[in-house]
Short mmCIF file of C-alpha atoms in Angstrom, two decimals:
data_model
loop_
_atom_site.label_atom_id
_atom_site.label_comp_id
_atom_site.label_asym_id
_atom_site.label_seq_id
_atom_site.Cartn_x
_atom_site.Cartn_y
_atom_site.Cartn_z
CA MET A 1 61.37 -48.51 -33.34
CA ASP A 2 58.92 -46.64 -35.20
CA GLU A 3 56.14 -47.43 -32.75
CA SER A 4 58.08 -46.30 -29.85
CA VAL A 5 58.66 -43.00 -31.56
CA MET A 6 54.93 -42.63 -32.48
CA ASP A 7 54.02 -43.20 -28.85
CA GLU A 8 56.41 -40.56 -27.51
CA SER A 9 55.13 -37.93 -30.11
CA VAL A 10 51.61 -38.66 -29.23
CA THR A 11 52.28 -38.32 -25.57
CA ASP A 12 53.90 -35.04 -26.13
CA THR A 13 51.07 -33.75 -28.15
CA VAL A 14 48.63 -34.59 -25.57
CA SER A 15 50.56 -33.08 -22.73
CA VAL A 16 50.96 -29.88 -24.68
CA THR A 17 47.55 -29.66 -25.42
CA ASP A 18 46.44 -30.47 -21.79
CA THR A 19 48.85 -27.53 -20.72
CA VAL A 20 47.52 -25.04 -22.93
CA SER A 21 44.11 -25.90 -22.28
CA VAL A 22 44.34 -25.49 -18.42
CA THR A 23 46.58 -22.17 -18.68
CA ASP A 24 43.96 -20.50 -20.80
CA THR A 25 41.18 -21.53 -18.55
CA VAL A 26 42.95 -20.31 -15.56
CA SER A 27 43.79 -17.08 -17.38
CA VAL A 28 40.19 -16.44 -18.48
CA MET A 29 38.95 -16.78 -15.05
CA ASP A 30 41.67 -14.69 -13.62
CA GLU A 31 40.61 -12.02 -16.23
CA SER A 32 36.88 -12.34 -15.17
CA VAL A 33 37.62 -12.10 -11.43
CA MET A 34 39.87 -9.21 -11.63
CA ASP A 35 37.56 -7.27 -13.89
CA GLU A 36 35.14 -5.48 -11.85
CA SER A 37 32.48 -5.52 -14.55
CA GLY A 38 32.95 -9.44 -15.13
CA GLY A 39 30.40 -12.22 -14.93
CA LEU A 40 31.71 -13.56 -11.33
CA ASP A 41 31.27 -9.93 -9.77
CA GLY A 42 27.51 -9.65 -11.24
CA GLY A 43 28.20 -6.96 -13.88
CA LEU A 44 26.96 -7.13 -17.40
CA ASP A 45 28.78 -9.12 -19.99
CA PRO A 46 29.45 -7.10 -23.28
CA ASP A 47 29.13 -10.23 -25.33
CA LEU A 48 26.27 -12.07 -23.65
CA ASP A 49 24.43 -8.73 -22.79
CA GLY A 50 23.29 -9.87 -19.29
CA VAL A 51 24.41 -11.00 -15.68
CA VAL A 52 26.63 -14.08 -16.27
CA ASP A 53 28.03 -16.62 -13.85
CA ASN A 54 31.47 -18.29 -15.24
CA GLY A 55 29.87 -18.30 -18.79
CA VAL A 56 26.15 -19.16 -17.51
CA LEU A 57 23.56 -16.43 -18.41
CA LEU A 58 22.24 -15.32 -15.05
CA ALA A 59 20.12 -12.01 -15.95
CA SER A 60 19.02 -11.94 -19.64
CA GLU A 61 17.78 -8.93 -21.70
CA LEU A 62 14.44 -10.31 -22.87
CA THR A 63 12.72 -9.23 -25.88
CA GLU A 64 9.12 -7.93 -25.48
CA LYS A 65 7.74 -11.02 -26.94
CA GLU A 66 9.96 -13.20 -24.46
CA LYS A 67 8.81 -11.10 -21.49
CA LYS A 68 5.00 -11.60 -22.36
CA ALA A 69 5.69 -15.53 -23.15
CA ARG A 70 7.42 -15.79 -19.86
CA PRO A 71 5.15 -16.75 -16.87
CA LYS A 72 5.19 -14.22 -13.98
CA LEU A 73 7.61 -14.58 -11.18
CA GLN A 74 7.78 -14.07 -7.42
CA HIS A 75 11.19 -12.88 -5.98
CA ILE A 76 11.97 -13.80 -2.53
CA ALA A 77 14.81 -12.78 -0.54
CA LEU A 78 16.17 -14.92 2.54
CA THR A 79 19.06 -14.79 5.09
CA LEU A 80 20.08 -18.23 6.38
CA TRP A 81 22.40 -18.93 9.23
CA ASP A 82 23.12 -22.63 8.37
CA THR A 83 25.95 -22.32 5.70
CA ASP A 84 27.56 -25.70 5.47
CA GLU A 85 27.68 -27.94 2.57
CA VAL A 86 24.82 -29.95 3.59
CA HIS A 87 22.43 -27.00 3.80
CA ARG A 88 23.68 -25.30 0.48
CA ALA A 89 23.03 -28.94 -1.22
CA GLU A 90 19.54 -28.85 0.51
CA LEU A 91 18.60 -25.59 -0.98
CA ASN A 92 19.51 -27.14 -4.59
CA ARG A 93 17.17 -30.18 -3.66
CA MET A 94 14.45 -27.84 -2.61
CA LYS A 95 14.76 -26.15 -6.09
CA THR A 96 13.77 -29.33 -7.64
CA HIS A 97 11.30 -30.51 -5.17
CA LEU A 98 9.29 -27.07 -4.91
CA LYS A 99 9.92 -26.35 -8.61
CA TRP A 100 11.73 -23.07 -8.30
CA CYS A 101 12.85 -21.36 -11.47
CA GLY A 102 16.30 -20.68 -9.81
CA VAL A 103 18.20 -20.25 -6.43
CA LEU A 104 21.29 -18.06 -5.96
CA HIS A 105 22.98 -18.31 -2.60
CA GLY A 106 26.04 -16.70 -1.60
CA ARG A 107 28.10 -16.98 1.65
CA GLU A 108 29.23 -14.02 3.55
CA ILE A 109 30.79 -13.66 7.15
CA CYS A 110 29.51 -10.66 9.23
CA PRO A 111 32.56 -8.30 9.91
CA GLU A 112 31.41 -7.13 13.08
CA THR A 113 30.38 -10.39 14.77
CA GLY A 114 32.41 -13.03 12.59
CA LYS A 115 29.32 -15.14 12.21
CA PRO A 116 28.81 -16.38 8.79
CA HIS A 117 25.46 -16.45 6.89
CA MET A 118 24.02 -16.97 3.66
CA HIS A 119 22.07 -14.33 1.34
CA VAL A 120 19.47 -16.26 -0.93
CA TYR A 121 17.51 -15.08 -3.94
CA ILE A 122 14.71 -17.59 -4.82
CA GLN A 123 12.67 -17.14 -8.05
CA THR A 124 9.36 -19.07 -8.32
CA HIS A 125 6.60 -19.27 -10.61
CA TRP A 126 3.51 -17.08 -9.80
CA THR A 127 0.83 -20.03 -9.62
CA LYS A 128 -0.43 -18.36 -6.37
CA ARG A 129 1.50 -15.85 -4.25
CA LYS A 130 3.57 -17.49 -1.48
CA THR A 131 2.94 -15.85 1.80
CA ILE A 132 5.77 -15.37 4.32
CA THR A 133 3.93 -18.02 6.40
CA GLU A 134 4.03 -20.51 3.41
CA ILE A 135 7.69 -19.67 2.76
CA HIS A 136 8.56 -20.13 6.45
CA LYS A 137 7.10 -23.60 6.32
CA TRP A 138 9.95 -24.87 3.77
CA PHE A 139 12.72 -24.23 6.47
CA THR A 140 10.57 -25.53 9.53
CA ASP A 141 9.43 -28.93 8.68
CA ASP A 142 10.34 -31.27 11.73
CA GLU A 143 10.04 -34.21 9.46
CA ALA A 144 12.80 -32.96 6.99
CA ASP A 145 15.97 -34.89 6.79
CA VAL A 146 18.04 -31.50 6.98
CA GLN A 147 16.98 -28.96 9.76
CA TRP A 148 17.51 -25.32 9.73
CA SER A 149 18.29 -24.54 13.30
CA GLY A 150 19.88 -21.20 12.44
CA GLY A 151 16.42 -19.66 11.42
CA VAL A 152 15.48 -17.75 8.55
CA TRP A 153 14.67 -13.93 7.46
CA ILE A 154 12.15 -13.41 4.58
CA ALA A 155 11.59 -10.40 2.69
CA PRO A 156 10.51 -9.55 -1.15
CA VAL A 157 12.81 -8.48 -3.65
CA ARG A 158 12.75 -4.74 -4.62
CA ASP A 159 15.70 -4.25 -6.68
CA LYS A 160 16.32 -7.60 -8.48
CA LEU A 161 19.58 -6.83 -10.33
CA GLY A 162 21.02 -5.15 -7.00
CA TYR A 163 20.17 -8.36 -5.10
CA VAL A 164 21.94 -10.65 -7.35
CA LYS A 165 25.16 -8.49 -7.30
CA TYR A 166 24.68 -8.57 -3.40
CA CYS A 167 24.47 -12.19 -2.97
CA LYS A 168 27.65 -12.49 -5.30
CA LYS A 169 29.73 -9.85 -3.49
CA GLU A 170 31.99 -12.29 -1.59
CA ARG A 171 32.38 -14.59 -4.66
CA ASP A 172 31.41 -17.40 -2.54
CA PHE A 173 28.20 -18.24 -4.57
CA ARG A 174 26.27 -20.83 -6.17
CA LEU A 175 23.81 -20.86 -8.64
CA GLU A 176 20.94 -23.54 -9.66
CA GLY A 177 18.58 -22.87 -12.52
CA GLU A 178 17.99 -19.43 -13.91
CA ILE A 179 17.84 -15.93 -12.36
CA PHE A 180 16.06 -13.38 -14.36
CA ALA A 181 16.92 -9.98 -12.98
CA ASP A 182 15.91 -7.86 -16.03
CA ALA A 183 13.18 -5.67 -14.29
CA ASN A 184 13.40 -2.49 -11.79
CA ARG A 185 16.72 -1.56 -13.02
CA LYS A 186 18.06 2.10 -11.46
CA GLY A 187 16.27 4.83 -13.68
CA GLU A 188 13.58 2.64 -15.02
CA GLU A 189 9.79 2.68 -13.94
CA ARG A 190 8.80 0.67 -10.87
CA GLN A 191 7.53 -2.43 -11.86
CA ASP A 192 5.34 -3.28 -8.92
CA ARG A 193 3.63 0.12 -9.54
CA HIS A 194 3.21 -0.54 -13.24
CA ASP A 195 1.70 -4.00 -12.23
CA LEU A 196 -0.76 -2.54 -10.14
CA ARG A 197 -1.89 0.03 -12.73
CA ASN A 198 -2.19 -2.86 -15.46
CA ALA A 199 -4.06 -5.04 -12.88
CA ILE A 200 -6.87 -2.09 -12.54
CA TYR A 201 -6.80 -0.77 -16.19
CA GLU A 202 -6.41 -4.23 -18.22
CA GLU A 203 -7.68 -6.97 -15.96
CA GLY A 204 -10.40 -4.63 -14.27
CA VAL A 205 -9.82 -5.52 -10.61
CA ILE A 206 -11.46 -2.79 -8.75
CA ASP A 207 -11.73 -4.57 -5.16
CA LEU A 208 -9.34 -3.09 -2.75
CA LYS A 209 -9.33 -6.44 -0.79
CA VAL A 210 -8.01 -8.17 -3.77
CA LEU A 211 -5.70 -5.59 -4.50
CA ARG A 212 -4.37 -5.50 -1.11
CA TYR A 213 -3.62 -9.43 -1.42
CA ARG A 214 -1.85 -9.10 -4.56
CA PHE A 215 0.23 -5.87 -4.12
CA PRO A 216 0.68 -5.75 -0.32
CA ASN A 217 3.97 -3.73 -0.45
CA GLN A 218 2.35 -0.94 -2.90
CA MET A 219 -0.89 -0.81 -1.16
CA MET A 220 0.89 -0.38 2.38
CA SER A 221 3.36 2.29 1.16
CA PRO A 222 2.52 5.92 1.80
CA GLY A 223 -0.17 7.02 -0.72
CA GLY A 224 -0.37 3.57 -2.18
CA GLU A 225 -4.00 3.05 -1.50
CA ARG A 226 -5.04 6.53 -2.32
CA TYR A 227 -3.37 6.14 -5.80
CA ALA A 228 -5.13 2.69 -6.22
CA ARG A 229 -8.64 4.87 -5.35
CA GLN A 230 -7.63 7.30 -8.06
CA LEU A 231 -7.11 4.68 -10.56
CA ILE A 232 -10.43 2.62 -9.61
CA ASN A 233 -12.28 6.04 -10.06
CA ASP A 234 -10.76 6.52 -13.48
CA VAL A 235 -12.11 3.35 -14.90
CA THR A 236 -15.37 2.86 -12.81
CA PRO A 237 -18.41 4.77 -14.24
CA ILE A 238 -20.60 6.73 -12.41
CA ARG A 239 -23.37 4.47 -11.02
CA GLU A 240 -26.70 5.27 -9.51
CA PRO A 241 -27.21 3.94 -6.27
CA GLU A 242 -30.00 1.57 -5.24
CA ARG A 243 -32.44 3.11 -3.24
CA PHE A 244 -33.88 1.61 -0.01
CA ASP A 245 -37.74 0.95 -0.30
CA LYS A 246 -38.80 2.51 3.07
CA GLU A 247 -37.43 5.89 4.34
CA HIS A 248 -38.79 8.63 6.72
CA LEU A 249 -39.73 12.00 5.72
CA TRP A 250 -36.69 13.69 7.44
CA GLN A 251 -34.49 11.08 5.40
CA TRP A 252 -35.68 12.29 2.10
CA GLU A 253 -35.34 16.05 3.04
CA LEU A 254 -32.00 15.16 4.07
CA ARG A 255 -31.20 13.64 0.72
CA CYS A 256 -32.70 16.76 -1.00
CA LYS A 257 -30.28 19.09 1.11
CA LEU A 258 -27.35 16.88 0.12
CA LEU A 259 -28.27 17.45 -3.61
CA GLN A 260 -28.23 21.19 -3.42
CA PRO A 261 -24.96 22.83 -4.54
CA ASP A 262 -22.70 23.40 -1.73
CA ASN A 263 -21.82 27.14 -0.72
CA GLY A 264 -18.35 26.06 0.72
CA ARG A 265 -19.41 27.07 4.22
CA GLU A 266 -22.51 25.34 5.41
CA ILE A 267 -22.32 22.28 8.12
CA ILE A 268 -25.40 20.35 8.36
CA THR A 269 -26.34 19.22 11.89
CA VAL A 270 -28.84 16.44 12.29
CA HIS A 271 -30.18 16.46 15.88
CA SER A 272 -32.60 14.58 17.89
CA MET A 273 -33.16 14.66 21.74
CA GLN A 274 -34.29 10.95 21.65
CA THR A 275 -32.33 8.02 20.44
CA ARG A 276 -33.51 5.17 17.96
CA GLN A 277 -34.67 7.78 15.46
CA GLY A 278 -32.93 6.15 12.48
CA LYS A 279 -30.05 8.52 12.34
CA SER A 280 -27.19 5.98 12.42
CA MET A 281 -28.98 3.87 9.91
CA MET A 282 -29.53 6.49 7.41
CA MET A 283 -25.90 7.71 7.84
CA GLY A 284 -24.84 4.27 6.91
CA ARG A 285 -27.20 4.23 4.01
CA LEU A 286 -25.57 7.53 2.37
CA LYS A 287 -22.07 6.09 3.05
CA TYR A 288 -22.96 2.90 1.00
CA GLU A 289 -24.71 5.07 -1.66
CA TYR A 290 -21.68 7.53 -2.20
CA ASN A 291 -19.04 4.92 -1.99
CA GLN A 292 -21.15 2.63 -4.85
CA ARG A 293 -21.38 5.68 -6.88
CA ARG A 294 -17.46 6.43 -6.31
CA GLU A 295 -15.14 4.47 -4.11
CA GLY A 296 -13.83 6.36 -1.00
CA SER A 297 -16.34 9.17 -1.50
CA ALA A 298 -17.96 8.85 1.76
CA LEU A 299 -16.56 8.74 5.29
CA ILE A 300 -18.02 7.99 8.86
CA LEU A 301 -16.12 8.88 11.82
CA THR A 302 -16.82 9.14 15.58
CA VAL A 303 -15.63 11.99 17.29
CA ALA A 304 -11.78 11.72 18.26
CA PRO A 305 -9.12 14.52 18.86
CA ALA A 306 -8.56 16.38 15.64
CA LYS A 307 -5.01 14.99 14.94
CA ASP A 308 -6.47 11.67 14.89
CA LEU A 309 -9.23 12.66 12.51
CA ILE A 310 -6.91 14.44 9.93
CA ASP A 311 -4.53 11.43 10.04
CA THR A 312 -7.60 9.23 8.80
CA ILE A 313 -9.22 11.99 6.49
CA ARG A 314 -6.13 12.71 4.48
CA ASP A 315 -5.87 9.35 2.85
CA TYR A 316 -9.22 10.19 1.33
CA ARG A 317 -8.75 13.93 0.52
CA HIS A 318 -8.59 12.93 -3.45
CA SER A 319 -11.93 11.21 -3.48
CA LEU A 320 -13.96 12.45 -0.59
CA GLU A 321 -17.35 14.21 -1.12
CA LEU A 322 -19.19 13.41 2.12
CA LEU A 323 -17.96 13.48 5.71
CA ILE A 324 -20.21 12.24 8.42
CA LEU A 325 -19.33 12.92 12.10
CA GLU A 326 -21.14 10.94 14.79
CA ILE A 327 -21.10 12.66 18.30
CA THR A 328 -22.47 10.88 21.40
CA LYS A 329 -23.31 12.73 24.58
CA ALA A 330 -20.24 11.40 26.26
CA LYS A 331 -18.19 13.41 23.83
CA GLY A 332 -20.00 16.64 24.00
CA GLU A 333 -17.94 18.90 25.89
CA PRO A 334 -17.18 22.16 24.11
CA ALA A 335 -13.54 22.08 25.48
CA PHE A 336 -12.99 18.90 23.42
CA LEU A 337 -15.14 19.70 20.43
CA LYS A 338 -13.57 22.96 19.82
CA GLY A 339 -10.76 21.71 17.98
CA VAL A 340 -12.77 19.28 16.16
CA PHE A 341 -15.13 21.88 14.74
CA SER A 342 -11.80 24.25 13.88
CA LEU A 343 -10.82 21.09 11.65
CA LEU A 344 -14.38 21.10 10.00
CA GLU A 345 -14.37 24.54 9.18
CA LEU A 346 -10.95 24.07 7.56
CA ILE A 347 -12.11 21.00 5.48
CA LYS A 348 -14.92 23.10 4.10
CA ASN A 349 -12.46 25.88 3.31
CA GLY A 350 -10.65 23.43 0.94
CA GLU A 351 -7.70 22.96 3.15
CA ALA A 352 -6.53 21.58 6.55
CA PHE A 353 -3.17 20.81 8.13
CA ALA A 354 -1.69 17.84 9.54
CA SER A 355 1.23 16.86 11.81
CA LYS A 356 2.18 18.41 15.20
CA TYR A 357 3.21 21.74 14.16
CA ASN A 358 0.57 22.14 11.31
CA THR A 359 3.23 22.29 8.47
CA GLU A 360 1.72 19.80 6.08
CA PRO A 361 -1.38 20.93 3.94
CA VAL A 362 -3.80 18.60 3.35
CA ARG A 363 -5.96 19.82 0.15
CA PHE A 364 -9.16 18.27 -0.89
CA ARG A 365 -10.03 17.63 -4.57
CA ASN A 366 -13.75 18.10 -4.23
CA LYS A 367 -16.14 20.35 -2.10
CA VAL A 368 -16.80 18.32 0.96
CA LYS A 369 -20.07 18.18 2.53
CA ILE A 370 -20.41 17.41 6.29
CA VAL A 371 -23.12 16.15 8.18
CA ILE A 372 -22.97 16.00 12.08
CA CYS A 373 -25.23 13.28 13.69
CA ARG A 374 -25.76 14.05 17.47
CA ASN A 375 -28.43 13.74 20.37
CA ASP A 376 -27.57 16.80 22.42
CA MET A 377 -27.73 20.35 21.78
CA HIS A 378 -24.32 22.56 21.99
CA LYS A 379 -24.04 26.22 22.74
CA PRO A 380 -24.78 28.22 19.85
CA ASP A 381 -21.81 30.27 18.65
CA SER A 382 -19.36 28.32 20.87
CA LEU A 383 -18.16 26.13 18.06
CA TYR A 384 -18.26 28.07 14.62
CA GLY A 385 -20.21 30.89 13.32
CA LYS A 386 -23.83 31.64 12.78
CA ASP A 387 -23.76 31.27 8.98
CA ARG A 388 -22.08 27.85 9.37
CA GLU A 389 -24.66 25.75 10.61
CA ALA A 390 -27.87 24.05 9.07
CA TYR A 391 -29.66 22.58 11.81
CA MET A 392 -32.11 19.88 11.44
CA ASP A 393 -34.58 18.73 14.17
CA ILE A 394 -36.00 15.63 13.60
CA SER A 395 -37.86 12.72 14.70
CA ILE A 396 -39.34 9.71 13.17
CA ASP A 397 -42.40 11.42 11.81
CA THR A 398 -41.40 14.82 11.56
CA TRP A 399 -38.61 17.39 10.65
CA LYS A 400 -37.81 20.96 10.76
CA TRP A 401 -35.07 23.19 9.83
CA VAL A 402 -34.24 25.39 13.10
CA PRO A 403 -33.15 29.08 11.92
CA HIS A 404 -29.92 30.03 14.28
CA ARG A 405 -32.01 32.64 16.15
CA VAL A 406 -34.60 30.12 17.38
CA LEU A 407 -31.41 27.87 18.52
CA GLU A 408 -30.18 30.81 20.69
CA GLU A 409 -33.51 31.54 22.16
CA ARG A 410 -34.07 27.95 23.01
CA TRP A 411 -30.67 27.61 24.65
CA ASN A 412 -31.26 30.62 26.70
CA ALA A 413 -34.58 29.14 27.92
CA GLN A 414 -32.84 25.93 28.77
CA HIS A 415 -29.43 27.45 30.29
CA PRO A 416 -30.55 30.66 32.16
CA ASP A 417 -27.25 30.87 33.75
CA ASP A 418 -25.22 30.32 30.62
CA LYS A 419 -27.12 32.84 27.94
CA VAL A 420 -26.01 33.65 24.49
CA ILE A 421 -26.31 37.35 23.56
CA ILE A 422 -28.57 37.82 20.72
CA ASP A 423 -27.63 40.51 18.38
CA GLU A 424 -30.72 41.61 16.28
CA ASP A 425 -28.32 43.13 13.69
CA ASP A 426 -27.47 39.78 12.58
CA TYR A 427 -30.73 38.45 11.61
CA ASP A 428 -33.23 39.24 8.77
CA GLU A 429 -37.09 38.45 9.37
CA GLU A 430 -36.62 34.94 8.88
CA GLY A 431 -34.05 34.59 11.63
#
């Protein structure tokens, strides 16, 4: 009799305890679902101080010591159109096989088409940056047991915390591993731009090719490469360029001319009626020496419409010191060159204009020296004023600075039907 009473009391105790625990669990989950700032909605839990998933810490607020100790991560955003349980389990298996830090995938139905799809957030260790091609191979392996026939869309994650909330917005999400979303919050400094600065200042990376590989989004963004050049120039000391062994007399004279202070108006023209006089080779040497001294300080262009030239030049406006323009005989028509030389005059004045309606000013940080390299002679006074041109007539063995009056006389002798009116009041004894 006593044993039966004890059994009944134990049964009642267990049933009451089970009922209370289940009720408490349901009530806690209901409160977290109903609360807009709860863990299931991707908000910040006041007790855990981070994004939580049913009590599991999703985006932790790390201390400075933990941030330095934590390996660098790569953040990948995917959109998949295979959403059944087999494919969701395959994502968890891939996380273990490919050694991801964490994977968060949330299922959603498009309101316009009614087609289900998944938003996936993957974090991997930065042993080597995974390119889009490598990531695409994860889902296109023909020998894999599970095939992703619906396709995949890949992009980098810019706003980490925002994308965590986006994956969890329909509440049909699953988490495997850990997702750290403490960087790039609204109102904070852009972490990618900060990483680019640290790579140049602290790691000493000054090669633009390496920076384009490591930070493609920042370098391809408007002004990104110009910003990188500016940082490189800040940390790079001015170096004396390595001189080539053999040079002609006119090449040394051109160097001396470029070393003189710029008067803000003069445009140097290097002219030779004969080809193979070493002009293009000399221009390449000058570009190499200037860029060895300061990255992005010299630029060589072939003649093109003015709007195309200014689109190229404005990326160098903070570092440009020498602009070299090569003009061939095929592009020597005055009607074509008029706009080009008007642009060169604006550059010498320190400001040019871009865009179709000339509304965007392009200001240059340094005084830009301009060298024009050509094989034919243009009509004097047809492109720019008399005090603009420093005309250098060269051959391999000789060189001569030609006064503007001599240019006019030479033109009149060669073109009797299209003469230039010579005004004696414009010249002194030296021409």
